[in-house]
C-alpha cells in the first residue's frame, strides 16, 4: 500500500454530529477540509460552524462548504460520516471526490459496511473508523460535543481479514492527533467492530424501546441487567467469528456508561425525529455474520424485530 501524499486534503461527507465535529477539529488544526452539506448548506456557507465542546468551544467563521460533490476538489482522505441508512448514495458521492491516491475513512457504527465501499474503490483504499463520542447536532451548523471523542482506525481487508498497521494508517492517525483527536490503531477491523457493538447493540436498541437516555438505562437495575445480557450475547457472536472479547470489556463499558454525561443515543434521536433507524448495520449484519458462523443470538434477534416494528409504526409505514 503506497503512502498518502505529503500534502493532504480532507472531504467530509455528512456534516453532522460526527463529521461536523471531527472535520471542524481538522480545519482548526490547519488542514484543508471540504464539507458536503444538504439542509445546512446556506447557513454554514454564510456563518461557518459552531462547536460547543467539553474540550473547549470554538467557531469557524469560514469553512469550505459544498452542496454537491461535483463542486468539490479531489481529496486524499474522504471521511464518510453519513448515517448508514444513506449508504445507497455512496457509489455516487465517493468517486467524484476521491483522489487517485486517496482513501475512504468510514466513520459509521455497525458491521458489514466496508465491503460495499470496497467493491468500487478497492479494499486497500478503505479504512474503518470507530468513534467513541457523545455528540449531537443541535442546530444548523451547530455541534454539541458532550463527552469522550477518541477514534480507533483499522485497515479493511477482504472478508475482514486482519491487515496489521499499514504506514498510511499511521499517517491518518498523525493528522487526527495533530488536530487534538485522540486516535488509536487496531490491526483487526472486525475485532474492533464487534467490540464496539458490545455497547452499541444494547444501548442504542434499548434507548428506543425504553424511551430513555444512557443515565436512565444504566441507573435502572432491570434495564442494566438486560443491557448486560445483550452484551454477553454480542461477545458470543464475536467468538463465533473467531474474535474473542474478554469479559473485562463488558465490565469496563458498563463502568464508563455510569460516568458518562446523560446521552440520548443516535438511534433514539433518529426515532424521535421519525428518521429510519440504522438497523441493517447495527443489528441485521452482525446477526447475519453470526448465523453464517453457525450461531443464533435470540435476544438480539428479538430486540431487532421489536425495533423493526417500532420503526415502521413510527414512520407510518403500512405492515405488508
XYZ file of C-alpha atoms in Angstrom:
320
model
C 0.000 0.000 0.000
C 1.517 3.322 -1.072
C 1.882 6.232 1.302
C -0.505 9.172 1.133
C 0.833 12.378 -0.443
C 2.710 14.763 1.833
C 0.091 17.456 1.149
C -3.314 16.101 2.065
C -6.870 17.351 1.624
C -9.909 16.119 3.532
C -13.515 15.786 2.403
C -16.305 15.331 4.946
C -19.431 13.664 3.580
C -22.049 14.237 6.246
C -21.505 17.359 8.353
C -23.494 16.265 11.385
C -22.668 15.273 14.955
C -19.575 13.289 13.932
C -18.440 14.726 10.606
C -19.086 18.289 11.714
C -17.086 17.854 14.907
C -14.092 15.940 13.562
C -13.949 17.968 10.342
C -14.020 21.201 12.334
C -11.194 19.944 14.555
C -9.109 19.138 11.464
C -9.725 22.593 9.971
C -8.965 24.251 13.308
C -5.563 22.491 13.210
C -4.830 23.947 9.767
C -5.840 21.105 7.441
C -7.598 21.795 4.136
C -11.132 20.455 4.762
C -14.137 20.497 2.419
C -17.609 19.845 3.839
C -20.576 18.385 1.947
C -23.869 19.725 3.302
C -27.533 19.441 2.453
C -30.118 21.305 4.528
C -27.449 23.313 6.419
C -25.560 24.435 3.321
C -26.595 28.111 3.220
C -26.268 28.562 6.991
C -22.781 27.051 7.098
C -21.628 28.795 3.922
C -22.595 32.163 5.373
C -21.835 31.703 9.080
C -19.491 28.745 9.391
C -19.532 26.038 12.058
C -20.073 26.406 15.790
C -18.715 23.697 18.079
C -19.810 23.636 21.711
C -17.420 21.126 23.262
C -16.308 19.748 26.599
C -12.795 20.137 25.111
C -13.376 23.852 24.563
C -15.860 25.795 22.439
C -14.808 27.285 19.102
C -16.258 28.900 15.984
C -15.007 28.554 12.412
C -16.449 31.652 10.709
C -15.478 30.419 7.244
C -15.483 26.837 6.003
C -15.313 25.333 2.527
C -18.956 24.308 2.217
C -20.323 22.455 -0.811
C -23.848 21.464 -1.814
C -22.660 18.841 -4.319
C -19.650 16.527 -4.629
C -19.364 17.705 -8.234
C -18.236 21.089 -6.857
C -15.621 19.589 -4.537
C -11.925 19.135 -5.393
C -10.294 15.705 -5.391
C -9.414 14.800 -1.798
C -6.832 12.376 -0.467
C -8.947 11.460 2.583
C -12.704 11.166 2.247
C -14.413 10.942 5.633
C -17.839 9.303 5.380
C -19.924 10.384 8.359
C -23.387 9.899 6.887
C -25.920 7.666 8.585
C -25.621 4.076 7.380
C -29.230 4.392 6.185
C -27.890 6.697 3.440
C -25.179 4.335 2.185
C -27.038 3.705 -1.067
C -25.864 7.206 -2.042
C -22.167 6.450 -1.577
C -21.476 4.976 -5.049
C -22.496 8.374 -6.460
C -20.864 10.504 -3.738
C -17.419 8.975 -3.255
C -15.893 8.504 -6.760
C -16.112 12.163 -7.873
C -14.287 13.431 -4.776
C -11.785 10.634 -4.072
C -8.294 11.394 -5.370
C -6.473 8.674 -7.287
C -4.120 8.130 -4.353
C -6.792 8.673 -1.726
C -8.515 6.611 0.954
C -12.044 6.441 2.354
C -12.378 6.708 6.147
C -15.728 5.250 7.152
C -16.927 6.725 10.473
C -20.066 4.637 10.948
C -21.484 2.258 13.507
C -22.166 -1.404 12.901
C -20.630 -4.188 10.855
C -20.549 -5.069 7.173
C -20.429 -1.543 5.775
C -16.850 -1.587 4.415
C -17.322 -4.446 1.896
C -19.874 -2.415 -0.064
C -17.464 0.502 -0.485
C -14.545 -1.818 -1.248
C -16.457 -3.113 -4.288
C -15.987 0.144 -6.180
C -12.836 1.725 -4.672
C -10.840 -1.413 -3.754
C -10.339 -2.871 -0.272
C -6.866 -1.384 0.142
C -8.418 2.108 -0.007
C -10.960 1.576 2.788
C -10.285 2.438 6.429
C -12.834 1.695 9.132
C -13.206 4.295 11.880
C -14.938 3.763 15.219
C -15.896 6.886 17.144
C -16.198 6.786 20.932
C -18.008 10.063 21.427
C -21.164 11.648 22.787
C -22.031 14.337 20.249
C -25.232 15.747 18.769
C -26.106 18.269 16.088
C -28.345 20.723 17.913
C -28.975 23.209 15.099
C -27.837 24.184 11.587
C -24.051 24.229 11.679
C -24.090 23.823 15.482
C -22.466 20.748 17.080
C -22.682 19.931 20.789
C -19.867 17.616 21.909
C -20.793 16.341 25.371
C -18.216 13.704 26.282
C -15.385 11.442 25.080
C -14.137 11.785 21.482
C -11.381 9.243 20.679
C -11.301 7.422 17.341
C -9.991 3.938 16.575
C -8.864 3.292 12.995
C -8.239 -0.019 11.230
C -7.452 -1.032 7.653
C -10.143 -3.058 5.882
C -9.196 -6.269 4.099
C -11.257 -8.721 2.015
C -13.633 -10.698 4.252
C -12.392 -8.611 7.197
C -9.049 -10.434 7.282
C -6.738 -8.674 9.742
C -4.370 -6.296 7.909
C -1.985 -5.152 10.609
C -0.961 -1.481 10.708
C -0.013 -0.181 7.224
C 2.048 3.046 7.137
C -0.698 5.233 5.670
C -2.957 4.295 8.573
C -0.286 5.843 10.766
C -0.329 8.928 8.522
C -4.056 9.419 9.120
C -3.536 8.842 12.837
C -0.862 11.545 12.904
C -3.216 14.034 11.201
C -6.018 13.319 13.660
C -3.722 13.593 16.642
C -2.350 16.889 15.317
C -5.992 18.053 15.353
C -6.284 17.114 19.033
C -8.313 13.960 18.388
C -7.042 11.001 20.471
C -6.570 8.270 17.859
C -5.553 4.639 18.268
C -4.973 1.920 15.666
C -6.129 -1.686 15.524
C -4.646 -4.463 13.373
C -8.061 -6.182 13.117
C -11.086 -4.192 11.945
C -13.627 -6.983 12.512
C -12.480 -7.358 16.125
C -12.798 -3.618 16.640
C -16.300 -3.509 15.146
C -17.587 -6.444 17.224
C -16.157 -4.823 20.337
C -17.953 -1.542 19.600
C -21.183 -3.500 19.055
C -20.922 -4.746 22.643
C -22.103 -1.245 23.624
C -23.999 -0.144 20.522
C -26.426 -3.045 20.251
C -27.834 -2.858 23.791
C -27.735 0.873 24.438
C -28.849 2.098 21.010
C -31.599 -0.506 20.793
C -32.875 -0.259 24.370
C -32.838 3.549 24.285
C -35.649 3.351 21.712
C -37.577 0.563 23.426
C -37.357 2.227 26.882
C -37.501 5.843 25.639
C -34.514 6.534 27.882
C -31.075 8.136 27.838
C -27.898 6.359 28.918
C -28.084 7.560 32.519
C -31.658 6.347 32.920
C -30.783 2.928 31.496
C -27.594 2.360 33.482
C -29.298 3.597 36.654
C -32.263 1.202 36.415
C -31.376 -2.300 37.720
C -33.630 -4.142 35.247
C -32.525 -2.117 32.228
C -28.881 -2.524 33.203
C -29.282 -6.284 33.649
C -30.897 -6.591 30.222
C -28.138 -4.498 28.641
C -25.508 -6.724 30.222
C -27.258 -9.869 28.945
C -27.293 -8.439 25.432
C -23.618 -7.521 25.751
C -22.779 -11.113 26.631
C -24.656 -12.293 23.557
C -22.664 -9.899 21.337
C -19.498 -11.433 22.779
C -20.839 -14.884 21.789
C -21.410 -13.643 18.229
C -17.887 -12.274 18.050
C -16.446 -15.558 19.341
C -18.286 -17.454 16.592
C -16.435 -15.216 14.118
C -13.104 -16.051 15.825
C -12.908 -12.707 17.602
C -12.592 -13.264 21.354
C -13.596 -10.345 23.564
C -12.693 -10.653 27.270
C -15.393 -10.265 29.928
C -13.481 -7.286 31.292
C -14.631 -5.281 28.228
C -18.264 -5.562 29.354
C -17.360 -4.502 32.890
C -15.381 -1.520 31.614
C -18.147 -0.408 29.229
C -20.746 -0.527 31.997
C -18.446 1.459 34.283
C -17.802 4.036 31.538
C -21.538 4.389 30.911
C -22.102 5.086 34.612
C -19.668 8.010 34.377
C -20.946 9.263 31.000
C -22.888 12.516 30.863
C -26.584 11.706 30.206
C -26.701 10.986 26.473
C -29.521 10.408 24.010
C -28.153 7.824 21.611
C -28.118 8.497 17.876
C -30.778 5.815 17.362
C -33.079 7.423 19.927
C -32.667 10.820 18.260
C -33.414 9.294 14.850
C -36.527 7.654 16.292
C -37.708 10.918 17.860
C -37.253 12.676 14.517
C -39.015 9.845 12.645
C -35.935 9.006 10.610
C -35.064 5.462 9.508
C -33.100 3.594 12.158
C -29.644 2.135 11.416
C -30.906 -1.402 11.911
C -29.105 -3.006 8.966
C -25.570 -2.135 10.060
C -26.040 -2.381 13.830
C -28.365 -5.406 14.021
C -29.063 -7.256 10.765
C -25.464 -7.518 9.535
C -23.986 -8.768 12.841
C -26.827 -11.296 13.110
C -26.069 -12.455 9.567
C -22.353 -12.864 10.286
C -23.208 -14.853 13.426
C -25.647 -17.110 11.542
C -23.048 -17.744 8.843
C -20.683 -18.797 11.625
C -23.310 -21.241 12.913
C -24.751 -19.404 15.921
C -28.093 -17.748 16.673
C -28.367 -14.794 19.039
C -32.014 -14.984 20.190
C -32.146 -11.924 22.449
C -30.529 -9.677 19.864
C -32.855 -11.125 17.200
C -35.869 -10.295 19.382
C -34.656 -6.737 20.006
C -34.071 -6.339 16.269
C -37.638 -7.448 15.499
C -39.042 -5.059 18.120
C -37.105 -2.185 16.601
C -38.237 -3.068 13.083
C -41.884 -2.870 14.170
C -41.372 0.338 16.164
C -39.524 1.913 13.224
C -42.313 1.073 10.758
C -45.099 2.272 13.068
C -43.155 5.424 13.969
C -42.734 6.366 10.293
C -46.265 5.368 9.294
C -45.174 2.521 7.035
C -48.054 0.067 6.463
C -47.410 -3.510 7.546
C -47.250 -5.693 4.427
